[in-house]
Amino acid sequence: MFLNIEVNNQIIKADKGETILSALNRNGMNVPTLCFLKELNPTGACRMCVVEVEGYENLITACSQPIEGFMKIQTHSKRVLNARKTNLELLLANHPDECLYCIRNGSCELQNLAQSFNINERKFKNKKFTLKVDKSSAAIVKETDKCILCGRCIRICDEVQDVSALCFIKKGSSTTVGTTLNKPLSHSNCILCGQCIMVCPTAGLHEKSHTPQVLEAMGNPKKHTVIFHSSSVSVSIAEEFGFKAGKDVSISLNSTLKKLGFNKVFEVGVASDIYLIELAEDIINRTQNKGPLPLFSSCCPAWIQFAEQYFPGILTSISQIKSPQQIMGALIKSKYADDLNLNNKDIFTISVMPCIAKKQEAIKGNTSISSFSDVDCVLTTRELASLIKIKGFKLDDTETQLSDAPFVNQSSASKLLGTSGGLTESLIRILHHKVTGKDINEIKQSKLRISKGIKEISVMLGETTYNFAVVNGIGNARKLINDIMSGKKTYHFVEVMACKEGCVNGGGQPLLSEKDALKSRIKAIYDSDEKESIKFPYKNPSISEFYQAFTKSGNKNILITNYKERTVLK
Amino acid sequence: MDNLIELILLKYPKNATENIIEILLQIQEAEGFISAQSIIMLSEHVGVQSSKIYSVASFYDQFVFEARAKFIIRVCSGTSCYISGSDTIISFLEKEFNIRIGEITRDHVFQIETKSCLGACAQSPVLEINGVFYSNLTPQRIRQIIHQCKSSLQ
């Protein structure tokens, strides 16, 4: 039911029961927020969104106050502005003046607010800082001093991911955000999805940077540096250079990276094609040999970490095929190294991913070739953008270049892996070919292209009906697995992605992105599927050579990984 | 220890979050502190993630998460005791055990803490060891008390 409210002497329409903030935003009016997260429970912790409501003695937090009847609201009165400014100054009292040396310099919500409130002096003397930095985790760094206790990380970890690795510890002025028993992150039940980084307004949580190692390797003439990037990076990195969201720059990125001085630039798509083909074979094998079914996807490292911690019983149901990143690294350090007569010790592989859990996967990943890791370093989208800037370049969208040989081509199906549902959609294309011998007519699976936490599709292939489930957001995954374990649901294949909407929304993607950036990135991926000529992984000419090599050597060991149970405080 | 916790948990229905604090109190009484293992067991019993249990428990100063000493020496640091020299008492103890306030000796026998007021101002300075009060303290007397504690162990 709509009702009228008065805001700044102007009448606007509001839905009964919605919050003041939601009504304001819908009508194009803005109030500053720090702790607010759309679709999550409002807490009113930061008190930046306070407004003056006639009839109320105190200022009201717009994010948590529902509209029940007519209201007369002032969003920018003198009293409100004063309250917000003092509030901000108090937050800054507990925040170090380290902006120049901070990873979030320029992309910090607290800094932006301080700037917009014209704060140019320290009003309150700062407290003593603890200088506590938790670097124990393979991918996430936690800086206690920079935390403003907004609680966003805690809420997203609990309400969306249902992992609850983080919590408030103690009370009052000694409150901090930490893990159970305040253990280092590496000992906690954190699955490294990085969603906490995406919502952190400051640098309280950020990724562990691999940029120094990459720069080191690039400056070492003995190292043969090979970089490869994923489709979710090429549809988002342009945002870091001021382009509108949804610009696919995969081929321009190739040329920019070449200019930066990498010896070879590839796209991970070739490895994704191999991954998809192997996965399809795994499904068919398991269907014919009676299980164990369902088969779970293995490309999301945060999902693997989650399963190893919470569902050790289903580890045998997760495909043992390495993720595309690890396959790519393994191919480069074996076949590619042999072809170029390079010692794999001298090859330095850099993967560019929209994900921070991939940093952990690279370390933990089973190495295929003696003691060398498949992937030496993992850069996030953000880190690559900063590396390009460090090297004095910008993303030039006019120049284009294909991936270097021998990984020139990739199917457009491989690019779909960046979205939730894309993996399954590509798999259906391959399964159709494997079962019927023909290309599928309807390549688009519109049931899988909608934005939903759990999606299901059944496809008749030959004489068997294959049931697929697609789940994104680890909280949804937990629900689905419980349903599968209790026998309520049965599938042939389950695609799991730890982040909502899939990798396009990964923990390594651009921060503070524009509204609807996610939708634009997804659209860019589907558009390229429409445009490109190779739509089926099995038609990718770049992979046939590798398959010949596999058949010749008779082993696909370099494509296989394994999982083990991980005991943590959960 | 696990059995002890199990016995406590058995008294409470599963998935009933309203009992968390009561159970924590009982665990602390039985174990002397809240261990990681007990947090895990409690979290499974009431169906709440361990981080939330820890969040609640760490809110209250009463709960401790590390094994405590056999003798917890609480020195009164209230105004009256302070004037009568509680700080010299504290530094004497710190020197004696070679630990600081809040810390615990390596053999887990002694631990020093301060309390805001023990309510015995007339006999200041005072301290309390495991519920027993000692008043009108001097370094000599403290040495005696420590000796008593040590010999009671044998």
PDB file of N, CA and C in Angstrom, chain A residues 307-382:
ATOM      1  N   ALA A 307      33.270 -27.470   1.740  1.00  0.00           N
ATOM      2  CA  ALA A 307      32.937 -28.902   1.792  1.00  0.00           C
ATOM      3  C   ALA A 307      33.932 -29.644   2.674  1.00  0.00           C
ATOM      4  N   GLU A 308      35.216 -29.289   2.561  1.00  0.00           N
ATOM      5  CA  GLU A 308      36.233 -29.974   3.373  1.00  0.00           C
ATOM      6  C   GLU A 308      36.005 -29.745   4.861  1.00  0.00           C
ATOM      7  N   GLN A 309      35.424 -28.607   5.201  1.00  0.00           N
ATOM      8  CA  GLN A 309      35.187 -28.299   6.602  1.00  0.00           C
ATOM      9  C   GLN A 309      33.850 -28.825   7.116  1.00  0.00           C
ATOM     10  N   TYR A 310      32.813 -28.676   6.305  1.00  0.00           N
ATOM     11  CA  TYR A 310      31.471 -28.949   6.819  1.00  0.00           C
ATOM     12  C   TYR A 310      30.863 -30.263   6.340  1.00  0.00           C
ATOM     13  N   PHE A 311      31.231 -30.703   5.141  1.00  0.00           N
ATOM     14  CA  PHE A 311      30.613 -31.927   4.616  1.00  0.00           C
ATOM     15  C   PHE A 311      31.674 -32.916   4.122  1.00  0.00           C
ATOM     16  N   PRO A 312      32.557 -33.378   5.023  1.00  0.00           N
ATOM     17  CA  PRO A 312      33.601 -34.305   4.574  1.00  0.00           C
ATOM     18  C   PRO A 312      33.004 -35.558   3.936  1.00  0.00           C
ATOM     19  N   GLY A 313      31.743 -35.876   4.296  1.00  0.00           N
ATOM     20  CA  GLY A 313      31.107 -37.072   3.747  1.00  0.00           C
ATOM     21  C   GLY A 313      30.847 -37.003   2.253  1.00  0.00           C
ATOM     22  N   ILE A 314      30.784 -35.796   1.691  1.00  0.00           N
ATOM     23  CA  ILE A 314      30.473 -35.716   0.260  1.00  0.00           C
ATOM     24  C   ILE A 314      31.713 -35.466  -0.589  1.00  0.00           C
ATOM     25  N   LEU A 315      32.906 -35.486   0.032  1.00  0.00           N
ATOM     26  CA  LEU A 315      34.119 -35.174  -0.743  1.00  0.00           C
ATOM     27  C   LEU A 315      34.301 -36.129  -1.923  1.00  0.00           C
ATOM     28  N   THR A 316      33.857 -37.396  -1.767  1.00  0.00           N
ATOM     29  CA  THR A 316      33.997 -38.337  -2.880  1.00  0.00           C
ATOM     30  C   THR A 316      33.030 -38.016  -4.010  1.00  0.00           C
ATOM     31  N   SER A 317      32.015 -37.200  -3.723  1.00  0.00           N
ATOM     32  CA  SER A 317      31.059 -36.825  -4.765  1.00  0.00           C
ATOM     33  C   SER A 317      31.493 -35.565  -5.512  1.00  0.00           C
ATOM     34  N   ILE A 318      32.566 -34.940  -5.042  1.00  0.00           N
ATOM     35  CA  ILE A 318      33.054 -33.751  -5.762  1.00  0.00           C
ATOM     36  C   ILE A 318      34.016 -34.211  -6.838  1.00  0.00           C
ATOM     37  N   SER A 319      33.829 -33.685  -8.032  1.00  0.00           N
ATOM     38  CA  SER A 319      34.683 -34.084  -9.140  1.00  0.00           C
ATOM     39  C   SER A 319      36.144 -33.840  -8.787  1.00  0.00           C
ATOM     40  N   GLN A 320      37.000 -34.799  -9.158  1.00  0.00           N
ATOM     41  CA  GLN A 320      38.421 -34.643  -8.835  1.00  0.00           C
ATOM     42  C   GLN A 320      39.169 -33.875  -9.912  1.00  0.00           C
ATOM     43  N   ILE A 321      38.419 -33.388 -10.900  1.00  0.00           N
ATOM     44  CA  ILE A 321      39.068 -32.591 -11.945  1.00  0.00           C
ATOM     45  C   ILE A 321      39.502 -31.260 -11.323  1.00  0.00           C
ATOM     46  N   LYS A 322      40.751 -30.896 -11.581  1.00  0.00           N
ATOM     47  CA  LYS A 322      41.251 -29.612 -11.086  1.00  0.00           C
ATOM     48  C   LYS A 322      40.421 -28.465 -11.655  1.00  0.00           C
ATOM     49  N   SER A 323      40.471 -27.339 -10.985  1.00  0.00           N
ATOM     50  CA  SER A 323      39.776 -26.168 -11.494  1.00  0.00           C
ATOM     51  C   SER A 323      40.516 -25.640 -12.724  1.00  0.00           C
ATOM     52  N   PRO A 324      39.830 -24.856 -13.572  1.00  0.00           N
ATOM     53  CA  PRO A 324      40.489 -24.320 -14.762  1.00  0.00           C
ATOM     54  C   PRO A 324      41.823 -23.634 -14.451  1.00  0.00           C
ATOM     55  N   GLN A 325      41.879 -22.875 -13.352  1.00  0.00           N
ATOM     56  CA  GLN A 325      43.146 -22.197 -13.019  1.00  0.00           C
ATOM     57  C   GLN A 325      44.286 -23.202 -12.872  1.00  0.00           C
ATOM     58  N   GLN A 326      44.034 -24.278 -12.118  1.00  0.00           N
ATOM     59  CA  GLN A 326      45.092 -25.247 -11.862  1.00  0.00           C
ATOM     60  C   GLN A 326      45.418 -26.053 -13.121  1.00  0.00           C
ATOM     61  N   ILE A 327      44.382 -26.339 -13.943  1.00  0.00           N
ATOM     62  CA  ILE A 327      44.637 -27.051 -15.206  1.00  0.00           C
ATOM     63  C   ILE A 327      45.548 -26.204 -16.085  1.00  0.00           C
ATOM     64  N   MET A 328      45.218 -24.912 -16.167  1.00  0.00           N
ATOM     65  CA  MET A 328      45.996 -24.001 -17.010  1.00  0.00           C
ATOM     66  C   MET A 328      47.456 -23.997 -16.555  1.00  0.00           C
ATOM     67  N   GLY A 329      47.656 -23.857 -15.231  1.00  0.00           N
ATOM     68  CA  GLY A 329      49.015 -23.849 -14.704  1.00  0.00           C
ATOM     69  C   GLY A 329      49.741 -25.142 -15.023  1.00  0.00           C
ATOM     70  N   ALA A 330      49.025 -26.257 -14.863  1.00  0.00           N
ATOM     71  CA  ALA A 330      49.637 -27.562 -15.111  1.00  0.00           C
ATOM     72  C   ALA A 330      50.007 -27.722 -16.585  1.00  0.00           C
ATOM     73  N   LEU A 331      49.106 -27.263 -17.482  1.00  0.00           N
ATOM     74  CA  LEU A 331      49.395 -27.361 -18.919  1.00  0.00           C
ATOM     75  C   LEU A 331      50.632 -26.541 -19.274  1.00  0.00           C
ATOM     76  N   ILE A 332      50.705 -25.344 -18.694  1.00  0.00           N
ATOM     77  CA  ILE A 332      51.833 -24.459 -19.002  1.00  0.00           C
ATOM     78  C   ILE A 332      53.137 -25.073 -18.519  1.00  0.00           C
ATOM     79  N   LYS A 333      53.094 -25.668 -17.309  1.00  0.00           N
ATOM     80  CA  LYS A 333      54.342 -26.194 -16.760  1.00  0.00           C
ATOM     81  C   LYS A 333      54.690 -27.588 -17.282  1.00  0.00           C
ATOM     82  N   SER A 334      53.787 -28.202 -18.054  1.00  0.00           N
ATOM     83  CA  SER A 334      54.158 -29.505 -18.626  1.00  0.00           C
ATOM     84  C   SER A 334      54.298 -29.403 -20.141  1.00  0.00           C
ATOM     85  N   LYS A 335      53.157 -29.462 -20.840  1.00  0.00           N
ATOM     86  CA  LYS A 335      53.166 -29.507 -22.295  1.00  0.00           C
ATOM     87  C   LYS A 335      53.858 -28.278 -22.899  1.00  0.00           C
ATOM     88  N   TYR A 336      53.431 -27.107 -22.426  1.00  0.00           N
ATOM     89  CA  TYR A 336      53.964 -25.868 -22.970  1.00  0.00           C
ATOM     90  C   TYR A 336      55.465 -25.765 -22.714  1.00  0.00           C
ATOM     91  N   ALA A 337      55.898 -26.115 -21.499  1.00  0.00           N
ATOM     92  CA  ALA A 337      57.320 -26.053 -21.136  1.00  0.00           C
ATOM     93  C   ALA A 337      58.126 -26.987 -22.028  1.00  0.00           C
ATOM     94  N   ASP A 338      57.584 -28.208 -22.246  1.00  0.00           N
ATOM     95  CA  ASP A 338      58.289 -29.168 -23.102  1.00  0.00           C
ATOM     96  C   ASP A 338      58.413 -28.629 -24.522  1.00  0.00           C
ATOM     97  N   ASP A 339      57.301 -28.088 -25.039  1.00  0.00           N
ATOM     98  CA  ASP A 339      57.293 -27.600 -26.414  1.00  0.00           C
ATOM     99  C   ASP A 339      58.336 -26.505 -26.616  1.00  0.00           C
ATOM    100  N   LEU A 340      58.461 -25.631 -25.640  1.00  0.00           N
ATOM    101  CA  LEU A 340      59.396 -24.519 -25.783  1.00  0.00           C
ATOM    102  C   LEU A 340      60.777 -24.843 -25.223  1.00  0.00           C
ATOM    103  N   ASN A 341      60.920 -26.109 -24.783  1.00  0.00           N
ATOM    104  CA  ASN A 341      62.193 -26.523 -24.220  1.00  0.00           C
ATOM    105  C   ASN A 341      62.613 -25.682 -23.021  1.00  0.00           C
ATOM    106  N   LEU A 342      61.632 -25.369 -22.201  1.00  0.00           N
ATOM    107  CA  LEU A 342      61.913 -24.553 -21.023  1.00  0.00           C
ATOM    108  C   LEU A 342      61.924 -25.450 -19.795  1.00  0.00           C
ATOM    109  N   ASN A 343      62.791 -25.096 -18.841  1.00  0.00           N
ATOM    110  CA  ASN A 343      62.763 -25.796 -17.565  1.00  0.00           C
ATOM    111  C   ASN A 343      61.589 -25.247 -16.766  1.00  0.00           C
ATOM    112  N   ASN A 344      60.707 -26.116 -16.252  1.00  0.00           N
ATOM    113  CA  ASN A 344      59.519 -25.555 -15.591  1.00  0.00           C
ATOM    114  C   ASN A 344      59.839 -24.780 -14.315  1.00  0.00           C
ATOM    115  N   LYS A 345      61.058 -24.912 -13.843  1.00  0.00           N
ATOM    116  CA  LYS A 345      61.502 -24.126 -12.701  1.00  0.00           C
ATOM    117  C   LYS A 345      61.611 -22.641 -13.091  1.00  0.00           C
ATOM    118  N   ASP A 346      61.883 -22.396 -14.372  1.00  0.00           N
ATOM    119  CA  ASP A 346      62.074 -21.019 -14.823  1.00  0.00           C
ATOM    120  C   ASP A 346      60.778 -20.347 -15.262  1.00  0.00           C
ATOM    121  N   ILE A 347      59.704 -21.134 -15.311  1.00  0.00           N
ATOM    122  CA  ILE A 347      58.427 -20.545 -15.720  1.00  0.00           C
ATOM    123  C   ILE A 347      57.710 -20.002 -14.500  1.00  0.00           C
ATOM    124  N   PHE A 348      57.206 -18.788 -14.607  1.00  0.00           N
ATOM    125  CA  PHE A 348      56.470 -18.184 -13.494  1.00  0.00           C
ATOM    126  C   PHE A 348      55.039 -17.947 -13.970  1.00  0.00           C
ATOM    127  N   THR A 349      54.103 -18.708 -13.423  1.00  0.00           N
ATOM    128  CA  THR A 349      52.721 -18.603 -13.893  1.00  0.00           C
ATOM    129  C   THR A 349      51.913 -17.671 -12.999  1.00  0.00           C
ATOM    130  N   ILE A 350      51.220 -16.745 -13.633  1.00  0.00           N
ATOM    131  CA  ILE A 350      50.392 -15.782 -12.904  1.00  0.00           C
ATOM    132  C   ILE A 350      48.966 -15.906 -13.401  1.00  0.00           C
ATOM    133  N   SER A 351      48.075 -16.120 -12.459  1.00  0.00           N
ATOM    134  CA  SER A 351      46.678 -16.244 -12.845  1.00  0.00           C
ATOM    135  C   SER A 351      45.941 -14.992 -12.386  1.00  0.00           C
ATOM    136  N   VAL A 352      45.072 -14.460 -13.244  1.00  0.00           N
ATOM    137  CA  VAL A 352      44.287 -13.292 -12.845  1.00  0.00           C
ATOM    138  C   VAL A 352      42.846 -13.734 -12.675  1.00  0.00           C
ATOM    139  N   MET A 353      42.344 -13.601 -11.472  1.00  0.00           N
ATOM    140  CA  MET A 353      41.033 -14.163 -11.134  1.00  0.00           C
ATOM    141  C   MET A 353      40.162 -13.119 -10.434  1.00  0.00           C
ATOM    142  N   PRO A 354      38.843 -13.301 -10.483  1.00  0.00           N
ATOM    143  CA  PRO A 354      37.948 -12.380  -9.782  1.00  0.00           C
ATOM    144  C   PRO A 354      37.808 -12.793  -8.319  1.00  0.00           C
ATOM    145  N   CYS A 355      38.709 -13.601  -7.846  1.00  0.00           N
ATOM    146  CA  CYS A 355      38.503 -14.409  -6.644  1.00  0.00           C
ATOM    147  C   CYS A 355      39.731 -14.323  -5.759  1.00  0.00           C
ATOM    148  N   ILE A 356      39.530 -14.356  -4.436  1.00  0.00           N
ATOM    149  CA  ILE A 356      40.705 -14.391  -3.574  1.00  0.00           C
ATOM    150  C   ILE A 356      40.993 -15.805  -3.066  1.00  0.00           C
ATOM    151  N   ALA A 357      39.984 -16.666  -3.067  1.00  0.00           N
ATOM    152  CA  ALA A 357      40.198 -18.044  -2.617  1.00  0.00           C
ATOM    153  C   ALA A 357      41.162 -18.766  -3.556  1.00  0.00           C
ATOM    154  N   LYS A 358      41.245 -18.263  -4.803  1.00  0.00           N
ATOM    155  CA  LYS A 358      42.166 -18.875  -5.765  1.00  0.00           C
ATOM    156  C   LYS A 358      43.613 -18.763  -5.298  1.00  0.00           C
ATOM    157  N   LYS A 359      43.891 -17.756  -4.461  1.00  0.00           N
ATOM    158  CA  LYS A 359      45.244 -17.605  -3.917  1.00  0.00           C
ATOM    159  C   LYS A 359      45.579 -18.804  -3.036  1.00  0.00           C
ATOM    160  N   GLN A 360      44.587 -19.225  -2.273  1.00  0.00           N
ATOM    161  CA  GLN A 360      44.760 -20.389  -1.413  1.00  0.00           C
ATOM    162  C   GLN A 360      44.864 -21.649  -2.255  1.00  0.00           C
ATOM    163  N   GLU A 361      44.011 -21.724  -3.299  1.00  0.00           N
ATOM    164  CA  GLU A 361      44.010 -22.914  -4.152  1.00  0.00           C
ATOM    165  C   GLU A 361      45.383 -23.111  -4.798  1.00  0.00           C
ATOM    166  N   ALA A 362      46.006 -21.995  -5.196  1.00  0.00           N
ATOM    167  CA  ALA A 362      47.304 -22.087  -5.856  1.00  0.00           C
ATOM    168  C   ALA A 362      48.343 -22.671  -4.902  1.00  0.00           C
ATOM    169  N   ILE A 363      48.243 -22.316  -3.619  1.00  0.00           N
ATOM    170  CA  ILE A 363      49.215 -22.820  -2.649  1.00  0.00           C
ATOM    171  C   ILE A 363      48.926 -24.271  -2.324  1.00  0.00           C
ATOM    172  N   LYS A 364      47.618 -24.553  -2.121  1.00  0.00           N
ATOM    173  CA  LYS A 364      47.269 -25.872  -1.637  1.00  0.00           C
ATOM    174  C   LYS A 364      47.150 -26.879  -2.766  1.00  0.00           C
ATOM    175  N   GLY A 365      46.908 -26.374  -3.987  1.00  0.00           N
ATOM    176  CA  GLY A 365      46.669 -27.241  -5.136  1.00  0.00           C
ATOM    177  C   GLY A 365      47.728 -28.317  -5.283  1.00  0.00           C
ATOM    178  N   ASN A 366      47.293 -29.513  -5.579  1.00  0.00           N
ATOM    179  CA  ASN A 366      48.261 -30.585  -5.799  1.00  0.00           C
ATOM    180  C   ASN A 366      49.104 -30.240  -6.993  1.00  0.00           C
ATOM    181  N   THR A 367      50.376 -30.331  -6.833  1.00  0.00           N
ATOM    182  CA  THR A 367      51.231 -29.991  -7.955  1.00  0.00           C
ATOM    183  C   THR A 367      51.360 -31.219  -8.815  1.00  0.00           C
ATOM    184  N   SER A 368      51.343 -30.974 -10.096  1.00  0.00           N
ATOM    185  CA  SER A 368      51.378 -32.117 -10.989  1.00  0.00           C
ATOM    186  C   SER A 368      52.814 -32.505 -11.293  1.00  0.00           C
ATOM    187  N   ILE A 369      53.692 -31.498 -11.295  1.00  0.00           N
ATOM    188  CA  ILE A 369      55.050 -31.795 -11.728  1.00  0.00           C
ATOM    189  C   ILE A 369      55.965 -31.651 -10.527  1.00  0.00           C
ATOM    190  N   SER A 370      56.436 -32.722 -10.022  1.00  0.00           N
ATOM    191  CA  SER A 370      57.319 -32.780  -8.848  1.00  0.00           C
ATOM    192  C   SER A 370      56.994 -31.686  -7.840  1.00  0.00           C
ATOM    193  N   SER A 371      57.971 -30.837  -7.556  1.00  0.00           N
ATOM    194  CA  SER A 371      57.747 -29.914  -6.449  1.00  0.00           C
ATOM    195  C   SER A 371      57.329 -28.523  -6.912  1.00  0.00           C
ATOM    196  N   PHE A 372      56.969 -28.370  -8.154  1.00  0.00           N
ATOM    197  CA  PHE A 372      56.612 -27.032  -8.621  1.00  0.00           C
ATOM    198  C   PHE A 372      55.113 -26.803  -8.542  1.00  0.00           C
ATOM    199  N   SER A 373      54.749 -25.611  -8.112  1.00  0.00           N
ATOM    200  CA  SER A 373      53.321 -25.344  -8.054  1.00  0.00           C
ATOM    201  C   SER A 373      52.820 -25.042  -9.466  1.00  0.00           C
ATOM    202  N   ASP A 374      51.584 -25.427  -9.735  1.00  0.00           N
ATOM    203  CA  ASP A 374      50.999 -25.180 -11.041  1.00  0.00           C
ATOM    204  C   ASP A 374      50.908 -23.673 -11.282  1.00  0.00           C
ATOM    205  N   VAL A 375      50.458 -22.958 -10.253  1.00  0.00           N
ATOM    206  CA  VAL A 375      50.278 -21.515 -10.373  1.00  0.00           C
ATOM    207  C   VAL A 375      51.123 -20.852  -9.283  1.00  0.00           C
ATOM    208  N   ASP A 376      51.959 -19.909  -9.676  1.00  0.00           N
ATOM    209  CA  ASP A 376      52.873 -19.294  -8.705  1.00  0.00           C
ATOM    210  C   ASP A 376      52.241 -18.123  -7.978  1.00  0.00           C
ATOM    211  N   CYS A 377      51.441 -17.341  -8.702  1.00  0.00           N
ATOM    212  CA  CYS A 377      50.832 -16.177  -8.085  1.00  0.00           C
ATOM    213  C   CYS A 377      49.423 -15.986  -8.617  1.00  0.00           C
ATOM    214  N   VAL A 378      48.573 -15.447  -7.781  1.00  0.00           N
ATOM    215  CA  VAL A 378      47.214 -15.135  -8.238  1.00  0.00           C
ATOM    216  C   VAL A 378      46.943 -13.663  -7.984  1.00  0.00           C
ATOM    217  N   LEU A 379      46.598 -12.953  -9.031  1.00  0.00           N
ATOM    218  CA  LEU A 379      46.225 -11.546  -8.884  1.00  0.00           C
ATOM    219  C   LEU A 379      44.712 -11.435  -8.984  1.00  0.00           C
ATOM    220  N   THR A 380      44.138 -10.540  -8.188  1.00  0.00           N
ATOM    221  CA  THR A 380      42.715 -10.272  -8.337  1.00  0.00           C
ATOM    222  C   THR A 380      42.539  -9.214  -9.422  1.00  0.00           C
ATOM    223  N   THR A 381      41.296  -8.987  -9.814  1.00  0.00           N
ATOM    224  CA  THR A 381      41.000  -7.953 -10.798  1.00  0.00           C
ATOM    225  C   THR A 381      41.594  -6.618 -10.336  1.00  0.00           C
ATOM    226  N   ARG A 382      41.383  -6.327  -9.035  1.00  0.00           N
ATOM    227  CA  ARG A 382      41.885  -5.063  -8.481  1.00  0.00           C
ATOM    228  C   ARG A 382      43.401  -4.975  -8.559  1.00  0.00           C
TER     229      ARG A 382
END
